[in-house]
Amino acid sequence: MINLAQSFGARRVLVTGGAGFVGSAVTRRLVDAGAQVTVLDDLFTGQAEAVPTGADFIEGSVTDTELVDELVAANSLVFHLAARNIIASTTNPRDDFATNIGGTLNILLAARASKVDRIVYTGSASVYGNPRSIPINEDDFLVPLSPYAVSKLGGENYAQAFYESFGLPTACVRYSNVFGPGQRPDNP
C-alpha cells in the first residue's frame, strides 16, 4: 500500500478544478496526507465551500496565463482537473476549447518553464465513445463523439507530446462514471 504522507507530505501541490466534485476529493486526500495544497477554480461548476479546510483557494481560471504561470511556479506537482463538463462543452464548444485545450496548454507551458516534478492530467472515458464491449480496455478504439471527448483526448495528447518533446513528466488518468458523497444533483 502506498503511504500518501510519504509521497505528498509537505509537498506544494496545485489542484486545478479543486472546488469541483472530483477535484475537492483529490484535494482532501492531499491535505490529509500533509501536502500544502493550492486550489485554482473558476467556480463554473465548483463551489468554494467544497474546498477542504487546510487548502488555499484562488478563484481564477486556467485560461489566465499570468495567474497559471505564477501558481504553477510556486508548486512542485500539479493535478490538472479543471475542465468544462460534457453538457457545458456541448452547449458552448468554443468555451470548451478555451478551457479544456487552451487551459491545459497553459498548465503544460507553465510546468515546462518552471520544471515541476510532474503533471497529473485527468482525462475521461468519454474518449471511447459508445464502447463495443464492457468493461472498456485502455487499448480499445478511441471514438470521441462530443466536443468534451475531443478536448479531453486533446489534453491527453498534449501531455504526451510535452513528455516526448520536452521531457516534462506527465501522467494521464481516465475517469469513468465517478459518483459519491458531495456530488451536486444540480450539476448536469
CSV table of C-alpha atoms in Angstrom, one decimal:
chain,number,residue,atom,x,y,z
A,1,MET,CA,0.0,0.0,0.0
A,2,ILE,CA,1.2,3.5,-0.9
A,3,ASN,CA,1.9,5.8,2.0
A,4,LEU,CA,0.4,9.1,0.9
A,5,ALA,CA,2.0,11.1,3.6
A,6,GLN,CA,5.4,9.8,2.5
A,7,SER,CA,4.6,10.7,-1.2
A,8,PHE,CA,2.9,14.0,-0.7
A,9,GLY,CA,3.6,15.2,2.8
A,10,ALA,CA,5.0,18.8,2.9
A,11,ARG,CA,4.9,19.0,-0.9
A,12,ARG,CA,3.5,22.1,-2.6
A,13,VAL,CA,0.7,20.9,-4.9
A,14,LEU,CA,-1.6,22.8,-7.2
A,15,VAL,CA,-5.0,21.3,-8.0
A,16,THR,CA,-6.9,23.0,-10.8
A,17,GLY,CA,-10.6,22.4,-10.6
A,18,GLY,CA,-10.2,21.7,-6.9
A,19,ALA,CA,-13.5,23.1,-5.9
A,20,GLY,CA,-15.4,20.6,-8.1
A,21,PHE,CA,-16.7,17.2,-7.2
A,22,VAL,CA,-13.6,15.2,-8.1
A,23,GLY,CA,-11.1,17.9,-7.5
A,24,SER,CA,-12.3,18.6,-4.0
A,25,ALA,CA,-11.9,14.8,-3.2
A,26,VAL,CA,-8.4,14.8,-4.6
A,27,THR,CA,-7.6,18.0,-2.6
A,28,ARG,CA,-9.0,16.4,0.6
A,29,ARG,CA,-6.7,13.4,0.2
A,30,LEU,CA,-3.7,15.6,-0.5
A,31,VAL,CA,-4.4,17.8,2.5
A,32,ASP,CA,-4.9,14.7,4.7
A,33,ALA,CA,-1.5,13.5,3.5
A,34,GLY,CA,0.1,16.7,4.7
A,35,ALA,CA,0.6,18.4,1.3
A,36,GLN,CA,0.5,22.2,1.1
A,37,VAL,CA,-2.3,22.5,-1.5
A,38,THR,CA,-3.4,25.4,-3.6
A,39,VAL,CA,-6.7,25.1,-5.4
A,40,LEU,CA,-7.4,27.1,-8.6
A,41,ASP,CA,-11.0,27.1,-9.7
A,42,ASP,CA,-13.2,29.5,-11.6
A,43,LEU,CA,-16.4,28.1,-9.8
A,44,PHE,CA,-18.1,27.5,-13.2
A,45,THR,CA,-19.4,24.2,-11.6
A,46,GLY,CA,-17.3,24.1,-8.5
A,47,GLN,CA,-18.2,25.6,-5.1
A,48,ALA,CA,-15.8,27.4,-2.8
A,49,GLU,CA,-17.2,25.6,0.2
A,50,ALA,CA,-16.2,22.3,-1.3
A,51,VAL,CA,-12.5,23.2,-0.9
A,52,PRO,CA,-11.3,21.4,2.2
A,53,THR,CA,-10.0,23.3,5.2
A,54,GLY,CA,-6.2,23.4,5.0
A,55,ALA,CA,-6.1,24.2,1.3
A,56,ASP,CA,-5.6,27.7,-0.1
A,57,PHE,CA,-8.3,28.7,-2.6
A,58,ILE,CA,-7.7,31.0,-5.6
A,59,GLU,CA,-10.7,31.9,-7.7
A,60,GLY,CA,-9.5,32.2,-11.2
A,61,SER,CA,-9.2,30.3,-14.5
A,62,VAL,CA,-6.7,28.1,-16.2
A,63,THR,CA,-7.2,30.4,-19.2
A,64,ASP,CA,-5.5,33.2,-17.3
A,65,THR,CA,-1.9,32.7,-18.4
A,66,GLU,CA,-0.3,35.1,-15.9
A,67,LEU,CA,-2.1,33.5,-13.0
A,68,VAL,CA,-1.3,30.0,-14.1
A,69,ASP,CA,2.4,30.8,-14.6
A,70,GLU,CA,2.5,32.3,-11.1
A,71,LEU,CA,0.7,29.4,-9.4
A,72,VAL,CA,2.5,26.6,-11.3
A,73,ALA,CA,5.9,28.1,-10.5
A,74,ALA,CA,5.1,28.0,-6.8
A,75,ASN,CA,4.3,24.3,-6.7
A,76,SER,CA,6.3,21.1,-7.5
A,77,LEU,CA,3.3,19.0,-8.5
A,78,VAL,CA,0.1,19.8,-10.5
A,79,PHE,CA,-3.1,17.8,-10.6
A,80,HIS,CA,-5.0,19.3,-13.6
A,81,LEU,CA,-8.7,18.6,-13.2
A,82,ALA,CA,-10.1,21.9,-14.4
A,83,ALA,CA,-12.5,21.4,-17.4
A,84,ARG,CA,-15.9,22.2,-18.7
A,85,ASN,CA,-18.2,19.2,-18.3
A,86,ILE,CA,-19.8,17.4,-21.1
A,87,ILE,CA,-23.1,19.4,-21.0
A,88,ALA,CA,-21.3,22.8,-20.9
A,89,SER,CA,-18.9,21.6,-23.6
A,90,THR,CA,-21.7,20.6,-26.0
A,91,THR,CA,-23.6,23.8,-25.3
A,92,ASN,CA,-20.6,26.0,-25.9
A,93,PRO,CA,-17.8,24.2,-27.8
A,94,ARG,CA,-15.7,27.5,-28.1
A,95,ASP,CA,-15.6,27.8,-24.2
A,96,ASP,CA,-14.8,24.1,-24.0
A,97,PHE,CA,-11.9,24.6,-26.4
A,98,ALA,CA,-10.6,27.7,-24.5
A,99,THR,CA,-10.8,25.9,-21.1
A,100,ASN,CA,-10.1,22.3,-21.8
A,101,ILE,CA,-7.5,22.7,-24.5
A,102,GLY,CA,-6.2,26.2,-24.0
A,103,GLY,CA,-6.1,25.9,-20.2
A,104,THR,CA,-4.3,22.6,-20.5
A,105,LEU,CA,-1.7,24.1,-22.8
A,106,ASN,CA,-1.3,27.0,-20.3
A,107,ILE,CA,-0.6,24.5,-17.5
A,108,LEU,CA,1.8,22.5,-19.6
A,109,LEU,CA,3.8,25.6,-20.8
A,110,ALA,CA,4.0,26.9,-17.2
A,111,ALA,CA,5.1,23.5,-15.9
A,112,ARG,CA,7.8,23.2,-18.6
A,113,ALA,CA,9.1,26.7,-17.8
A,114,SER,CA,9.2,26.1,-14.0
A,115,LYS,CA,10.3,22.5,-14.2
A,116,VAL,CA,7.7,21.0,-12.0
A,117,ASP,CA,8.2,17.4,-10.8
A,118,ARG,CA,5.0,16.1,-12.6
A,119,ILE,CA,1.7,17.0,-14.1
A,120,VAL,CA,-1.2,14.6,-13.5
A,121,TYR,CA,-3.8,15.2,-16.2
A,122,THR,CA,-7.3,13.9,-15.7
A,123,GLY,CA,-8.9,12.5,-18.9
A,124,SER,CA,-12.2,10.9,-19.4
A,125,ALA,CA,-13.5,7.5,-20.6
A,126,SER,CA,-15.7,9.6,-22.9
A,127,VAL,CA,-12.9,9.3,-25.4
A,128,TYR,CA,-14.1,5.8,-26.2
A,129,GLY,CA,-17.5,6.9,-27.4
A,130,ASN,CA,-20.0,4.1,-27.4
A,131,PRO,CA,-17.9,1.1,-26.4
A,132,ARG,CA,-18.2,-2.1,-28.3
A,133,SER,CA,-17.8,-4.1,-25.1
A,134,ILE,CA,-17.8,-3.7,-21.3
A,135,PRO,CA,-15.5,-3.4,-19.5
A,136,ILE,CA,-13.6,-0.9,-21.6
A,137,ASN,CA,-9.9,-1.6,-22.1
A,138,GLU,CA,-7.3,1.1,-22.4
A,139,ASP,CA,-6.3,-0.2,-25.8
A,140,ASP,CA,-9.9,-0.1,-27.2
A,141,PHE,CA,-10.6,2.2,-30.2
A,142,LEU,CA,-10.9,5.9,-29.4
A,143,VAL,CA,-14.1,7.4,-30.8
A,144,PRO,CA,-14.7,10.8,-29.3
A,145,LEU,CA,-18.3,11.7,-30.1
A,146,SER,CA,-18.6,15.1,-28.3
A,147,PRO,CA,-16.7,18.3,-28.1
A,148,TYR,CA,-15.9,17.3,-24.5
A,149,ALA,CA,-14.4,14.0,-25.5
A,150,VAL,CA,-12.4,15.6,-28.3
A,151,SER,CA,-11.0,18.2,-25.8
A,152,LYS,CA,-10.2,15.6,-23.2
A,153,LEU,CA,-8.4,13.4,-25.7
A,154,GLY,CA,-6.6,16.5,-27.0
A,155,GLY,CA,-5.4,17.3,-23.4
A,156,GLU,CA,-4.0,13.8,-23.1
A,157,ASN,CA,-2.2,14.1,-26.4
A,158,TYR,CA,-0.8,17.5,-25.4
A,159,ALA,CA,0.5,16.0,-22.1
A,160,GLN,CA,2.1,13.1,-24.0
A,161,ALA,CA,3.6,15.5,-26.6
A,162,PHE,CA,5.1,17.6,-23.8
A,163,TYR,CA,6.7,14.5,-22.3
A,164,GLU,CA,8.1,13.4,-25.7
A,165,SER,CA,9.2,16.8,-26.9
A,166,PHE,CA,10.3,18.5,-23.7
A,167,GLY,CA,10.8,15.7,-21.1
A,168,LEU,CA,8.1,17.1,-18.9
A,169,PRO,CA,7.0,14.3,-16.6
A,170,THR,CA,3.3,13.7,-17.1
A,171,ALA,CA,0.7,11.1,-16.1
A,172,CYS,CA,-2.8,10.8,-17.6
A,173,VAL,CA,-5.7,9.1,-15.9
A,174,ARG,CA,-9.2,8.5,-17.4
A,175,TYR,CA,-12.1,8.6,-15.0
A,176,SER,CA,-15.4,6.9,-15.8
A,177,ASN,CA,-18.8,7.2,-14.0
A,178,VAL,CA,-17.5,9.0,-10.9
A,179,PHE,CA,-20.1,9.4,-8.2
A,180,GLY,CA,-20.3,9.6,-4.4
A,181,PRO,CA,-20.7,11.9,-1.4
A,182,GLY,CA,-20.6,15.6,-2.2
A,183,GLN,CA,-21.9,15.2,-5.7
A,184,ARG,CA,-24.2,18.0,-6.7
A,185,PRO,CA,-27.5,16.9,-8.1
A,186,ASP,CA,-28.0,20.3,-9.8
A,187,ASN,CA,-24.7,19.9,-11.8
A,188,PRO,CA,-25.5,18.3,-15.2
